PDB file of C-alpha atoms in Angstrom:
ATOM      1  CA  UNK A   1       0.032 -19.750   7.183  1.00  0.00           C
ATOM      2  CA  UNK A   2      -2.591 -23.685   7.019  1.00  0.00           C
ATOM      3  CA  UNK A   3      -2.780 -23.981   3.155  1.00  0.00           C
ATOM      4  CA  UNK A   4      -5.461 -26.444   4.158  1.00  0.00           C
ATOM      5  CA  UNK A   5      -6.916 -24.049   6.703  1.00  0.00           C
ATOM      6  CA  UNK A   6      -7.154 -20.939   3.972  1.00  0.00           C
ATOM      7  CA  UNK A   7      -8.199 -23.758   1.104  1.00  0.00           C
ATOM      8  CA  UNK A   8     -11.744 -24.010   2.623  1.00  0.00           C
ATOM      9  CA  UNK A   9     -13.154 -19.983   3.585  1.00  0.00           C
ATOM     10  CA  UNK A  10     -13.004 -16.593   1.336  1.00  0.00           C
ATOM     11  CA  UNK A  11     -13.090 -13.879   2.161  1.00  0.00           C
ATOM     12  CA  UNK A  12     -15.341 -10.127   0.808  1.00  0.00           C
ATOM     13  CA  UNK A  13     -13.729  -7.254   2.024  1.00  0.00           C
ATOM     14  CA  UNK A  14     -15.117  -3.985   1.763  1.00  0.00           C
ATOM     15  CA  UNK A  15     -13.696  -0.257   2.548  1.00  0.00           C
ATOM     16  CA  UNK A  16     -15.391   1.822   5.084  1.00  0.00           C
ATOM     17  CA  UNK A  17     -15.691   5.000   3.652  1.00  0.00           C
ATOM     18  CA  UNK A  18     -17.499   6.911   5.763  1.00  0.00           C
ATOM     19  CA  UNK A  19     -14.347   8.035   8.584  1.00  0.00           C
ATOM     20  CA  UNK A  20     -12.251   9.417   6.317  1.00  0.00           C
ATOM     21  CA  UNK A  21     -13.106  12.319   4.052  1.00  0.00           C
ATOM     22  CA  UNK A  22     -13.207  11.579  -0.406  1.00  0.00           C
ATOM     23  CA  UNK A  23     -10.635  11.167  -1.538  1.00  0.00           C
ATOM     24  CA  UNK A  24     -12.665  10.359  -5.145  1.00  0.00           C
ATOM     25  CA  UNK A  25     -14.010  14.158  -4.500  1.00  0.00           C
ATOM     26  CA  UNK A  26     -10.451  15.048  -3.118  1.00  0.00           C
ATOM     27  CA  UNK A  27      -8.939  13.722  -6.804  1.00  0.00           C
ATOM     28  CA  UNK A  28     -12.236  15.721  -9.286  1.00  0.00           C
ATOM     29  CA  UNK A  29     -10.967  18.808  -7.469  1.00  0.00           C
ATOM     30  CA  UNK A  30      -7.047  18.460  -7.979  1.00  0.00           C
ATOM     31  CA  UNK A  31      -5.775  19.320 -11.369  1.00  0.00           C
ATOM     32  CA  UNK A  32      -3.875  16.211 -11.658  1.00  0.00           C
ATOM     33  CA  UNK A  33      -6.811  13.678 -10.236  1.00  0.00           C
ATOM     34  CA  UNK A  34      -3.957  12.426  -8.145  1.00  0.00           C
ATOM     35  CA  UNK A  35      -4.623  12.681  -4.336  1.00  0.00           C
ATOM     36  CA  UNK A  36      -1.686  13.272  -2.110  1.00  0.00           C
ATOM     37  CA  UNK A  37      -1.153  12.841   1.462  1.00  0.00           C
ATOM     38  CA  UNK A  38      -3.785  14.730   3.436  1.00  0.00           C
ATOM     39  CA  UNK A  39      -3.809  16.616   7.233  1.00  0.00           C
ATOM     40  CA  UNK A  40      -3.886  13.636   9.769  1.00  0.00           C
ATOM     41  CA  UNK A  41      -4.213  10.542   6.711  1.00  0.00           C
ATOM     42  CA  UNK A  42      -8.034  12.217   5.781  1.00  0.00           C
ATOM     43  CA  UNK A  43      -9.059  10.686   9.380  1.00  0.00           C
ATOM     44  CA  UNK A  44     -12.825  12.858  10.373  1.00  0.00           C
ATOM     45  CA  UNK A  45     -13.421  13.726  12.914  1.00  0.00           C
ATOM     46  CA  UNK A  46     -16.874  12.531  14.981  1.00  0.00           C
ATOM     47  CA  UNK A  47     -17.925  10.219  17.989  1.00  0.00           C
ATOM     48  CA  UNK A  48     -17.546   6.283  18.001  1.00  0.00           C
ATOM     49  CA  UNK A  49     -20.172   5.840  20.479  1.00  0.00           C
ATOM     50  CA  UNK A  50     -17.445   6.089  23.404  1.00  0.00           C
ATOM     51  CA  UNK A  51     -18.314   6.153  26.952  1.00  0.00           C
ATOM     52  CA  UNK A  52     -19.156   9.378  28.602  1.00  0.00           C
ATOM     53  CA  UNK A  53     -16.907   9.701  31.557  1.00  0.00           C
ATOM     54  CA  UNK A  54     -14.382  10.363  28.092  1.00  0.00           C
ATOM     55  CA  UNK A  55     -15.921  13.804  28.035  1.00  0.00           C
ATOM     56  CA  UNK A  56     -14.392  13.618  31.848  1.00  0.00           C
ATOM     57  CA  UNK A  57     -10.770  13.128  30.823  1.00  0.00           C
ATOM     58  CA  UNK A  58      -8.620  16.469  31.723  1.00  0.00           C
ATOM     59  CA  UNK A  59      -6.358  16.024  28.080  1.00  0.00           C
ATOM     60  CA  UNK A  60      -9.559  15.744  25.302  1.00  0.00           C
ATOM     61  CA  UNK A  61      -8.022  12.644  23.311  1.00  0.00           C
ATOM     62  CA  UNK A  62      -6.982  13.655  20.079  1.00  0.00           C
ATOM     63  CA  UNK A  63      -9.316  11.375  16.915  1.00  0.00           C
ATOM     64  CA  UNK A  64      -6.708   9.126  15.861  1.00  0.00           C
ATOM     65  CA  UNK A  65      -6.347   7.672  19.547  1.00  0.00           C
ATOM     66  CA  UNK A  66     -10.000   7.923  19.371  1.00  0.00           C
ATOM     67  CA  UNK A  67     -10.359   6.176  16.058  1.00  0.00           C
ATOM     68  CA  UNK A  68      -7.906   3.711  17.444  1.00  0.00           C
ATOM     69  CA  UNK A  69      -9.917   2.360  20.482  1.00  0.00           C
ATOM     70  CA  UNK A  70     -13.179   2.475  17.833  1.00  0.00           C
ATOM     71  CA  UNK A  71     -11.010   0.283  15.944  1.00  0.00           C
ATOM     72  CA  UNK A  72     -10.345  -2.281  19.189  1.00  0.00           C
ATOM     73  CA  UNK A  73     -13.760  -2.117  20.139  1.00  0.00           C
ATOM     74  CA  UNK A  74     -14.945  -3.130  16.733  1.00  0.00           C
ATOM     75  CA  UNK A  75     -12.665  -6.210  16.560  1.00  0.00           C
ATOM     76  CA  UNK A  76     -13.189  -7.016  20.729  1.00  0.00           C
ATOM     77  CA  UNK A  77     -16.922  -6.796  19.309  1.00  0.00           C
ATOM     78  CA  UNK A  78     -17.344  -7.969  15.958  1.00  0.00           C
ATOM     79  CA  UNK A  79     -17.685 -12.494  15.226  1.00  0.00           C
ATOM     80  CA  UNK A  80     -14.705 -13.907  15.030  1.00  0.00           C
ATOM     81  CA  UNK A  81     -15.425 -14.018  10.937  1.00  0.00           C
ATOM     82  CA  UNK A  82     -14.902 -10.183  11.040  1.00  0.00           C
ATOM     83  CA  UNK A  83     -12.120  -8.178  11.341  1.00  0.00           C
ATOM     84  CA  UNK A  84     -11.334  -4.533  10.843  1.00  0.00           C
ATOM     85  CA  UNK A  85      -7.915  -3.005   9.343  1.00  0.00           C
ATOM     86  CA  UNK A  86      -6.989   0.352   8.785  1.00  0.00           C
ATOM     87  CA  UNK A  87      -4.198  -0.146   5.114  1.00  0.00           C
ATOM     88  CA  UNK A  88      -2.121   2.949   5.063  1.00  0.00           C
ATOM     89  CA  UNK A  89      -1.500   2.846   1.264  1.00  0.00           C
ATOM     90  CA  UNK A  90       1.700   4.314   0.433  1.00  0.00           C
ATOM     91  CA  UNK A  91       3.122   5.086  -3.214  1.00  0.00           C
ATOM     92  CA  UNK A  92       6.206   4.708  -3.880  1.00  0.00           C
ATOM     93  CA  UNK A  93       7.957   8.245  -4.904  1.00  0.00           C
ATOM     94  CA  UNK A  94       8.866   9.497  -8.098  1.00  0.00           C
ATOM     95  CA  UNK A  95      10.350   6.653 -10.511  1.00  0.00           C
ATOM     96  CA  UNK A  96      13.325   7.189 -13.663  1.00  0.00           C
ATOM     97  CA  UNK A  97      10.192   5.757 -15.718  1.00  0.00           C
ATOM     98  CA  UNK A  98       7.858   8.026 -14.385  1.00  0.00           C
ATOM     99  CA  UNK A  99      10.273  11.070 -15.259  1.00  0.00           C
ATOM    100  CA  UNK A 100      10.756   9.577 -18.606  1.00  0.00           C
ATOM    101  CA  UNK A 101       7.566   8.577 -19.830  1.00  0.00           C
ATOM    102  CA  UNK A 102       6.848  12.149 -19.472  1.00  0.00           C
ATOM    103  CA  UNK A 103       9.362  13.774 -20.965  1.00  0.00           C
ATOM    104  CA  UNK A 104       8.505  11.262 -24.923  1.00  0.00           C
ATOM    105  CA  UNK A 105       5.026  10.695 -23.478  1.00  0.00           C
ATOM    106  CA  UNK A 106       3.029   7.938 -23.422  1.00  0.00           C
ATOM    107  CA  UNK A 107       1.975   6.793 -26.803  1.00  0.00           C
ATOM    108  CA  UNK A 108       5.882   6.368 -27.468  1.00  0.00           C
ATOM    109  CA  UNK A 109       7.199   5.045 -23.934  1.00  0.00           C
ATOM    110  CA  UNK A 110       4.148   2.240 -24.077  1.00  0.00           C
ATOM    111  CA  UNK A 111       4.998   1.544 -28.376  1.00  0.00           C
ATOM    112  CA  UNK A 112       8.490   1.655 -28.025  1.00  0.00           C
ATOM    113  CA  UNK A 113      10.412   3.059 -25.146  1.00  0.00           C
ATOM    114  CA  UNK A 114       9.347   0.230 -22.061  1.00  0.00           C
ATOM    115  CA  UNK A 115      10.279  -2.502 -23.685  1.00  0.00           C
ATOM    116  CA  UNK A 116      13.848  -1.609 -24.230  1.00  0.00           C
ATOM    117  CA  UNK A 117      16.412  -1.990 -20.805  1.00  0.00           C
ATOM    118  CA  UNK A 118      16.663   2.201 -20.797  1.00  0.00           C
ATOM    119  CA  UNK A 119      17.788   4.923 -23.421  1.00  0.00           C
ATOM    120  CA  UNK A 120      21.413   4.189 -22.913  1.00  0.00           C
ATOM    121  CA  UNK A 121      22.181   6.519 -20.792  1.00  0.00           C
ATOM    122  CA  UNK A 122      19.940   5.731 -17.354  1.00  0.00           C
ATOM    123  CA  UNK A 123      18.212   1.932 -17.203  1.00  0.00           C
ATOM    124  CA  UNK A 124      13.989   1.380 -15.947  1.00  0.00           C
ATOM    125  CA  UNK A 125      14.794  -2.037 -15.638  1.00  0.00           C
ATOM    126  CA  UNK A 126      13.044  -2.351 -11.401  1.00  0.00           C
ATOM    127  CA  UNK A 127      13.229   1.183 -12.205  1.00  0.00           C
ATOM    128  CA  UNK A 128      14.870   2.937  -9.202  1.00  0.00           C
ATOM    129  CA  UNK A 129      12.935   6.761  -7.714  1.00  0.00           C
ATOM    130  CA  UNK A 130      15.505   9.688  -9.255  1.00  0.00           C
ATOM    131  CA  UNK A 131      16.438  12.321  -6.121  1.00  0.00           C
ATOM    132  CA  UNK A 132      12.918  14.309  -6.710  1.00  0.00           C
ATOM    133  CA  UNK A 133      10.930  11.303  -5.563  1.00  0.00           C
ATOM    134  CA  UNK A 134      13.903  10.428  -2.419  1.00  0.00           C
ATOM    135  CA  UNK A 135      13.077  13.722  -1.384  1.00  0.00           C
ATOM    136  CA  UNK A 136       9.581  12.972  -1.488  1.00  0.00           C
ATOM    137  CA  UNK A 137       9.612  10.115   0.547  1.00  0.00           C
ATOM    138  CA  UNK A 138      12.100  11.254   2.896  1.00  0.00           C
ATOM    139  CA  UNK A 139       9.546  14.525   3.339  1.00  0.00           C
ATOM    140  CA  UNK A 140       6.359  11.581   3.353  1.00  0.00           C
ATOM    141  CA  UNK A 141       8.803  10.103   6.547  1.00  0.00           C
ATOM    142  CA  UNK A 142       8.586  13.952   8.061  1.00  0.00           C
ATOM    143  CA  UNK A 143       5.055  14.013   7.886  1.00  0.00           C
ATOM    144  CA  UNK A 144       4.506  10.424   9.239  1.00  0.00           C
ATOM    145  CA  UNK A 145       6.746  11.711  12.743  1.00  0.00           C
ATOM    146  CA  UNK A 146       4.617  15.666  13.000  1.00  0.00           C
ATOM    147  CA  UNK A 147       1.759  13.237  12.758  1.00  0.00           C
ATOM    148  CA  UNK A 148       2.269  10.781  15.226  1.00  0.00           C
ATOM    149  CA  UNK A 149       4.091  12.992  17.516  1.00  0.00           C
ATOM    150  CA  UNK A 150       0.986  15.858  17.241  1.00  0.00           C
ATOM    151  CA  UNK A 151      -2.098  13.709  16.256  1.00  0.00           C
ATOM    152  CA  UNK A 152      -1.303  10.656  17.711  1.00  0.00           C
ATOM    153  CA  UNK A 153      -1.722   9.243  14.150  1.00  0.00           C
ATOM    154  CA  UNK A 154      -0.749   4.871  14.973  1.00  0.00           C
ATOM    155  CA  UNK A 155       2.274   4.053  13.652  1.00  0.00           C
ATOM    156  CA  UNK A 156       1.208   1.296  11.367  1.00  0.00           C
ATOM    157  CA  UNK A 157       2.174  -2.171  13.646  1.00  0.00           C
ATOM    158  CA  UNK A 158       3.895  -4.202   9.905  1.00  0.00           C
ATOM    159  CA  UNK A 159       4.744  -2.874   7.149  1.00  0.00           C
ATOM    160  CA  UNK A 160       4.853  -4.724   3.832  1.00  0.00           C
ATOM    161  CA  UNK A 161       5.684  -3.497   0.405  1.00  0.00           C
ATOM    162  CA  UNK A 162       6.265  -4.724  -2.978  1.00  0.00           C
ATOM    163  CA  UNK A 163       9.805  -6.400  -4.924  1.00  0.00           C
ATOM    164  CA  UNK A 164      10.950  -4.242  -7.015  1.00  0.00           C
ATOM    165  CA  UNK A 165      12.490  -1.392  -6.229  1.00  0.00           C
ATOM    166  CA  UNK A 166      10.923   1.455  -6.172  1.00  0.00           C
ATOM    167  CA  UNK A 167       8.832   0.763  -3.235  1.00  0.00           C
ATOM    168  CA  UNK A 168      11.863  -1.618  -1.463  1.00  0.00           C
ATOM    169  CA  UNK A 169      13.589   2.407  -1.221  1.00  0.00           C
ATOM    170  CA  UNK A 170      10.485   4.338  -0.530  1.00  0.00           C
ATOM    171  CA  UNK A 171      10.080   2.057   2.703  1.00  0.00           C
ATOM    172  CA  UNK A 172      12.921   2.428   3.765  1.00  0.00           C
ATOM    173  CA  UNK A 173      12.629   6.591   3.426  1.00  0.00           C
ATOM    174  CA  UNK A 174       9.524   6.635   4.791  1.00  0.00           C
ATOM    175  CA  UNK A 175       9.247   4.652   7.193  1.00  0.00           C
ATOM    176  CA  UNK A 176      13.023   3.088   9.007  1.00  0.00           C
ATOM    177  CA  UNK A 177      13.291   7.016  11.048  1.00  0.00           C
ATOM    178  CA  UNK A 178       9.438   7.248  12.412  1.00  0.00           C
ATOM    179  CA  UNK A 179       9.340   3.333  13.857  1.00  0.00           C
ATOM    180  CA  UNK A 180      13.214   3.894  14.921  1.00  0.00           C
ATOM    181  CA  UNK A 181      12.798   7.510  16.921  1.00  0.00           C
ATOM    182  CA  UNK A 182       9.571   5.774  18.377  1.00  0.00           C
ATOM    183  CA  UNK A 183      11.448   2.266  19.297  1.00  0.00           C
ATOM    184  CA  UNK A 184       9.741   0.785  16.645  1.00  0.00           C
ATOM    185  CA  UNK A 185      12.047  -2.723  15.220  1.00  0.00           C
ATOM    186  CA  UNK A 186      12.137  -1.657  11.390  1.00  0.00           C
ATOM    187  CA  UNK A 187      11.482  -5.058   9.493  1.00  0.00           C
ATOM    188  CA  UNK A 188       9.180  -5.074   6.551  1.00  0.00           C
ATOM    189  CA  UNK A 189       7.883  -8.071   4.264  1.00  0.00           C
ATOM    190  CA  UNK A 190       8.299  -8.482   1.390  1.00  0.00           C
ATOM    191  CA  UNK A 191       5.221 -10.391  -0.596  1.00  0.00           C
ATOM    192  CA  UNK A 192       5.408 -11.052  -4.238  1.00  0.00           C
ATOM    193  CA  UNK A 193       1.534  -9.985  -5.613  1.00  0.00           C
ATOM    194  CA  UNK A 194       2.095  -6.471  -4.011  1.00  0.00           C
ATOM    195  CA  UNK A 195       3.681  -5.424  -7.347  1.00  0.00           C
ATOM    196  CA  UNK A 196       2.121  -3.068  -9.897  1.00  0.00           C
ATOM    197  CA  UNK A 197       0.327  -4.325 -12.848  1.00  0.00           C
ATOM    198  CA  UNK A 198       2.329  -7.238 -14.981  1.00  0.00           C
ATOM    199  CA  UNK A 199       2.965  -5.364 -18.768  1.00  0.00           C
ATOM    200  CA  UNK A 200       5.617  -5.973 -20.937  1.00  0.00           C
ATOM    201  CA  UNK A 201       6.855  -2.410 -19.380  1.00  0.00           C
ATOM    202  CA  UNK A 202      10.781  -3.971 -18.362  1.00  0.00           C
ATOM    203  CA  UNK A 203      10.472  -1.328 -15.600  1.00  0.00           C
ATOM    204  CA  UNK A 204       7.911  -3.809 -14.093  1.00  0.00           C
ATOM    205  CA  UNK A 205      10.419  -6.535 -13.679  1.00  0.00           C
ATOM    206  CA  UNK A 206      11.824  -6.878 -11.159  1.00  0.00           C
ATOM    207  CA  UNK A 207      15.685  -7.684  -9.624  1.00  0.00           C
ATOM    208  CA  UNK A 208      16.125 -10.955  -7.831  1.00  0.00           C
ATOM    209  CA  UNK A 209      16.425 -12.142  -4.836  1.00  0.00           C
ATOM    210  CA  UNK A 210      19.843 -12.623  -4.095  1.00  0.00           C
ATOM    211  CA  UNK A 211      19.478  -8.269  -5.020  1.00  0.00           C
ATOM    212  CA  UNK A 212      16.991  -7.283  -2.128  1.00  0.00           C
ATOM    213  CA  UNK A 213      19.391  -9.702   0.046  1.00  0.00           C
ATOM    214  CA  UNK A 214      22.263  -7.260  -0.518  1.00  0.00           C
ATOM    215  CA  UNK A 215      20.648  -4.427  -0.797  1.00  0.00           C
ATOM    216  CA  UNK A 216      17.352  -4.447   1.792  1.00  0.00           C
ATOM    217  CA  UNK A 217      19.198  -7.457   4.571  1.00  0.00           C
ATOM    218  CA  UNK A 218      17.274  -6.602   7.099  1.00  0.00           C
ATOM    219  CA  UNK A 219      13.640  -6.705   5.427  1.00  0.00           C
ATOM    220  CA  UNK A 220      12.437 -10.078   5.607  1.00  0.00           C
ATOM    221  CA  UNK A 221      10.908 -12.186   1.942  1.00  0.00           C
ATOM    222  CA  UNK A 222       8.700 -14.430   2.373  1.00  0.00           C
ATOM    223  CA  UNK A 223       8.574 -17.957   2.368  1.00  0.00           C
ATOM    224  CA  UNK A 224       8.700 -18.758  -1.818  1.00  0.00           C
ATOM    225  CA  UNK A 225       9.675 -16.355  -3.420  1.00  0.00           C
ATOM    226  CA  UNK A 226      11.517 -17.187  -6.213  1.00  0.00           C
ATOM    227  CA  UNK A 227      15.535 -15.986  -7.148  1.00  0.00           C
ATOM    228  CA  UNK A 228      14.616 -14.880 -10.557  1.00  0.00           C
ATOM    229  CA  UNK A 229      11.668 -13.480 -11.496  1.00  0.00           C
ATOM    230  CA  UNK A 230       8.743 -15.277 -13.085  1.00  0.00           C
ATOM    231  CA  UNK A 231       5.631 -13.326 -13.363  1.00  0.00           C
ATOM    232  CA  UNK A 232       7.129 -10.964 -15.998  1.00  0.00           C
ATOM    233  CA  UNK A 233       7.223 -11.421 -19.864  1.00  0.00           C
ATOM    234  CA  UNK A 234       7.821  -9.231 -22.194  1.00  0.00           C
ATOM    235  CA  UNK A 235       5.064 -10.462 -24.530  1.00  0.00           C
ATOM    236  CA  UNK A 236       1.759 -10.403 -21.968  1.00  0.00           C
ATOM    237  CA  UNK A 237      -0.156  -7.309 -20.322  1.00  0.00           C
ATOM    238  CA  UNK A 238      -1.821  -8.939 -17.198  1.00  0.00           C
ATOM    239  CA  UNK A 239      -6.032  -8.106 -17.244  1.00  0.00           C
ATOM    240  CA  UNK A 240      -7.523  -5.870 -14.817  1.00  0.00           C
ATOM    241  CA  UNK A 241      -9.432  -8.502 -13.758  1.00  0.00           C
ATOM    242  CA  UNK A 242      -6.458 -11.033 -13.442  1.00  0.00           C
ATOM    243  CA  UNK A 243      -3.918  -7.784 -11.034  1.00  0.00           C
ATOM    244  CA  UNK A 244      -7.715  -7.424  -8.665  1.00  0.00           C
ATOM    245  CA  UNK A 245      -7.345 -11.326  -8.388  1.00  0.00           C
ATOM    246  CA  UNK A 246      -4.205 -11.387  -7.620  1.00  0.00           C
ATOM    247  CA  UNK A 247      -4.476  -7.938  -4.878  1.00  0.00           C
ATOM    248  CA  UNK A 248      -7.579 -10.158  -3.420  1.00  0.00           C
ATOM    249  CA  UNK A 249      -5.050 -12.624  -2.491  1.00  0.00           C
ATOM    250  CA  UNK A 250      -2.553 -11.022  -1.170  1.00  0.00           C
ATOM    251  CA  UNK A 251      -5.198  -9.399   0.767  1.00  0.00           C
ATOM    252  CA  UNK A 252      -6.423 -12.909   1.510  1.00  0.00           C
ATOM    253  CA  UNK A 253      -2.945 -13.917   3.229  1.00  0.00           C
ATOM    254  CA  UNK A 254      -2.221 -10.658   5.174  1.00  0.00           C
ATOM    255  CA  UNK A 255      -5.380 -10.374   7.052  1.00  0.00           C
ATOM    256  CA  UNK A 256      -5.175 -14.671   7.256  1.00  0.00           C
ATOM    257  CA  UNK A 257      -1.597 -14.248   9.096  1.00  0.00           C
ATOM    258  CA  UNK A 258      -1.315 -10.790  10.956  1.00  0.00           C
ATOM    259  CA  UNK A 259      -3.215  -9.557  13.389  1.00  0.00           C
ATOM    260  CA  UNK A 260      -1.905  -6.447  13.432  1.00  0.00           C
ATOM    261  CA  UNK A 261      -5.023  -3.699  13.176  1.00  0.00           C
ATOM    262  CA  UNK A 262      -2.151  -0.830  12.165  1.00  0.00           C
ATOM    263  CA  UNK A 263      -0.487  -2.242   8.652  1.00  0.00           C
ATOM    264  CA  UNK A 264       1.107  -0.484   5.855  1.00  0.00           C
ATOM    265  CA  UNK A 265       1.638  -1.167   2.528  1.00  0.00           C
ATOM    266  CA  UNK A 266       4.478   0.154  -0.276  1.00  0.00           C
ATOM    267  CA  UNK A 267       2.724  -0.442  -3.787  1.00  0.00           C
ATOM    268  CA  UNK A 268       1.678   1.228  -7.218  1.00  0.00           C
ATOM    269  CA  UNK A 269      -0.423   3.366  -8.331  1.00  0.00           C
ATOM    270  CA  UNK A 270      -2.260   0.554  -9.920  1.00  0.00           C
ATOM    271  CA  UNK A 271      -1.828  -2.078  -7.029  1.00  0.00           C
ATOM    272  CA  UNK A 272      -3.623   0.980  -5.380  1.00  0.00           C
ATOM    273  CA  UNK A 273      -6.447   0.797  -7.224  1.00  0.00           C
ATOM    274  CA  UNK A 274      -7.042  -2.869  -7.841  1.00  0.00           C
ATOM    275  CA  UNK A 275      -6.873  -3.192  -3.976  1.00  0.00           C
ATOM    276  CA  UNK A 276      -9.735  -0.643  -3.491  1.00  0.00           C
ATOM    277  CA  UNK A 277     -11.555  -2.755  -6.348  1.00  0.00           C
ATOM    278  CA  UNK A 278     -11.418  -5.768  -4.176  1.00  0.00           C
ATOM    279  CA  UNK A 279     -12.765  -4.510  -1.316  1.00  0.00           C
ATOM    280  CA  UNK A 280     -15.381  -2.596  -3.772  1.00  0.00           C
ATOM    281  CA  UNK A 281     -14.596   0.479  -4.071  1.00  0.00           C
ATOM    282  CA  UNK A 282     -14.116   2.417  -7.192  1.00  0.00           C
ATOM    283  CA  UNK A 283     -11.117   3.716  -7.479  1.00  0.00           C
ATOM    284  CA  UNK A 284      -9.123   7.189  -7.623  1.00  0.00           C
ATOM    285  CA  UNK A 285      -5.425   7.604  -8.184  1.00  0.00           C
ATOM    286  CA  UNK A 286      -2.138   8.269  -5.350  1.00  0.00           C
ATOM    287  CA  UNK A 287       0.324  10.920  -6.090  1.00  0.00           C
ATOM    288  CA  UNK A 288       3.856   9.451  -5.580  1.00  0.00           C
ATOM    289  CA  UNK A 289       5.117   9.731  -2.425  1.00  0.00           C
ATOM    290  CA  UNK A 290       1.658  10.018  -1.054  1.00  0.00           C
ATOM    291  CA  UNK A 291       0.262   8.172   1.773  1.00  0.00           C
ATOM    292  CA  UNK A 292      -3.766   7.460   2.070  1.00  0.00           C
ATOM    293  CA  UNK A 293      -5.553   5.614   5.082  1.00  0.00           C
ATOM    294  CA  UNK A 294      -9.258   3.670   4.861  1.00  0.00           C
ATOM    295  CA  UNK A 295     -10.142   1.255   6.896  1.00  0.00           C
ATOM    296  CA  UNK A 296     -11.130  -2.365   5.576  1.00  0.00           C
ATOM    297  CA  UNK A 297     -14.308  -4.800   6.891  1.00  0.00           C
ATOM    298  CA  UNK A 298     -12.846  -8.355   6.078  1.00  0.00           C
ATOM    299  CA  UNK A 299     -15.619 -11.092   6.655  1.00  0.00           C
ATOM    300  CA  UNK A 300     -14.460 -14.389   6.129  1.00  0.00           C
ATOM    301  CA  UNK A 301     -17.503 -16.814   4.782  1.00  0.00           C
ATOM    302  CA  UNK A 302     -17.032 -20.509   4.024  1.00  0.00           C
ATOM    303  CA  UNK A 303     -16.424 -21.474   0.430  1.00  0.00           C
ATOM    304  CA  UNK A 304     -19.660 -23.944  -0.883  1.00  0.00           C
TER     305      UNK A 304
END
C-alpha cells in the first residue's frame, strides 16, 4: 500500500439499500431480532437499464448474473474516485462464549464470567466454535454451493477474516469447499482491524500469530501483524465511535488495495454493526453462521 497516497485521501462509504431486501424489517419480524441468510442472499430482482437485446436471449440471465453485470457497468462508467463493491458479510458460527453467556445470563457474564479464562471445564479465551457453530458453517457452505450453482451468485473474489479463532474457522468451513469445487483458490487474508469490538472480555483476546500460522497455514496474514495481541486490554472497552473509526480504516485499506468487486468479510456481530455505521446505515443484528450481502459505494475524496 502506498501510505503517502493513502494519507492524502479519505473515503466516504454509502450503503445502497435499494438492491437488497429490507434487513431492518426482517430483523423486526424475527423473534430474536436478528437477520439470517436470505434466499438468493436477499437480492431484489429488478431491471438495470440493460440493453434490449438481452430480451432475445434463449435463456434469460439469473438476477445475480444481471446484477453482477450492472456492478461491472457501474465501475466502468463511474468517475475514477468512485468504486462499487458487493460485500458478503458473514457472522461467525456459534461460539463457546455465546453458549456460556446464554447459560449464566448477560449480567453475570458481563460482570464476572467474561473476565475469566473459563469455568474450569471450557475456555473462552479467543473463543472457539461449538459443535453447533461448526454445523452452522457447514450448512452455510452448502447454501453457497447451491446459490452459485442454481442462482449464479458470484463467489467472492477476495476473502478477509477477523483474526479471532471463531472467524478463522468459520471462513474455512464456509468458503473452502465452494471455492475448491468451482476451481478457485482459497487463501483468506487475516486483518487485525476486522476483529470484534474490543472489550475487557477474554473471548475478544486473540491468539498469537504463530498459533494462527500453525492452524491455518493457507491463510495470508497482513503485513505488520504482531505476534502477541497488542490491542486487547483487560481494563478497557473500545467506544462505539472508536470501533466505527476502526472499521472505517479497514474498509479504506480494502478499497484502496483490492480491485475485486465481490468481497467476503468474516466478522462478528458488533463488527457488522460498525461496518454498517461506517457506511452511513442504521445497524441491525445478524444471526450466527449467516451471510448478508450489501452494495457499497465508495467515494475517494482529497483531504483539505
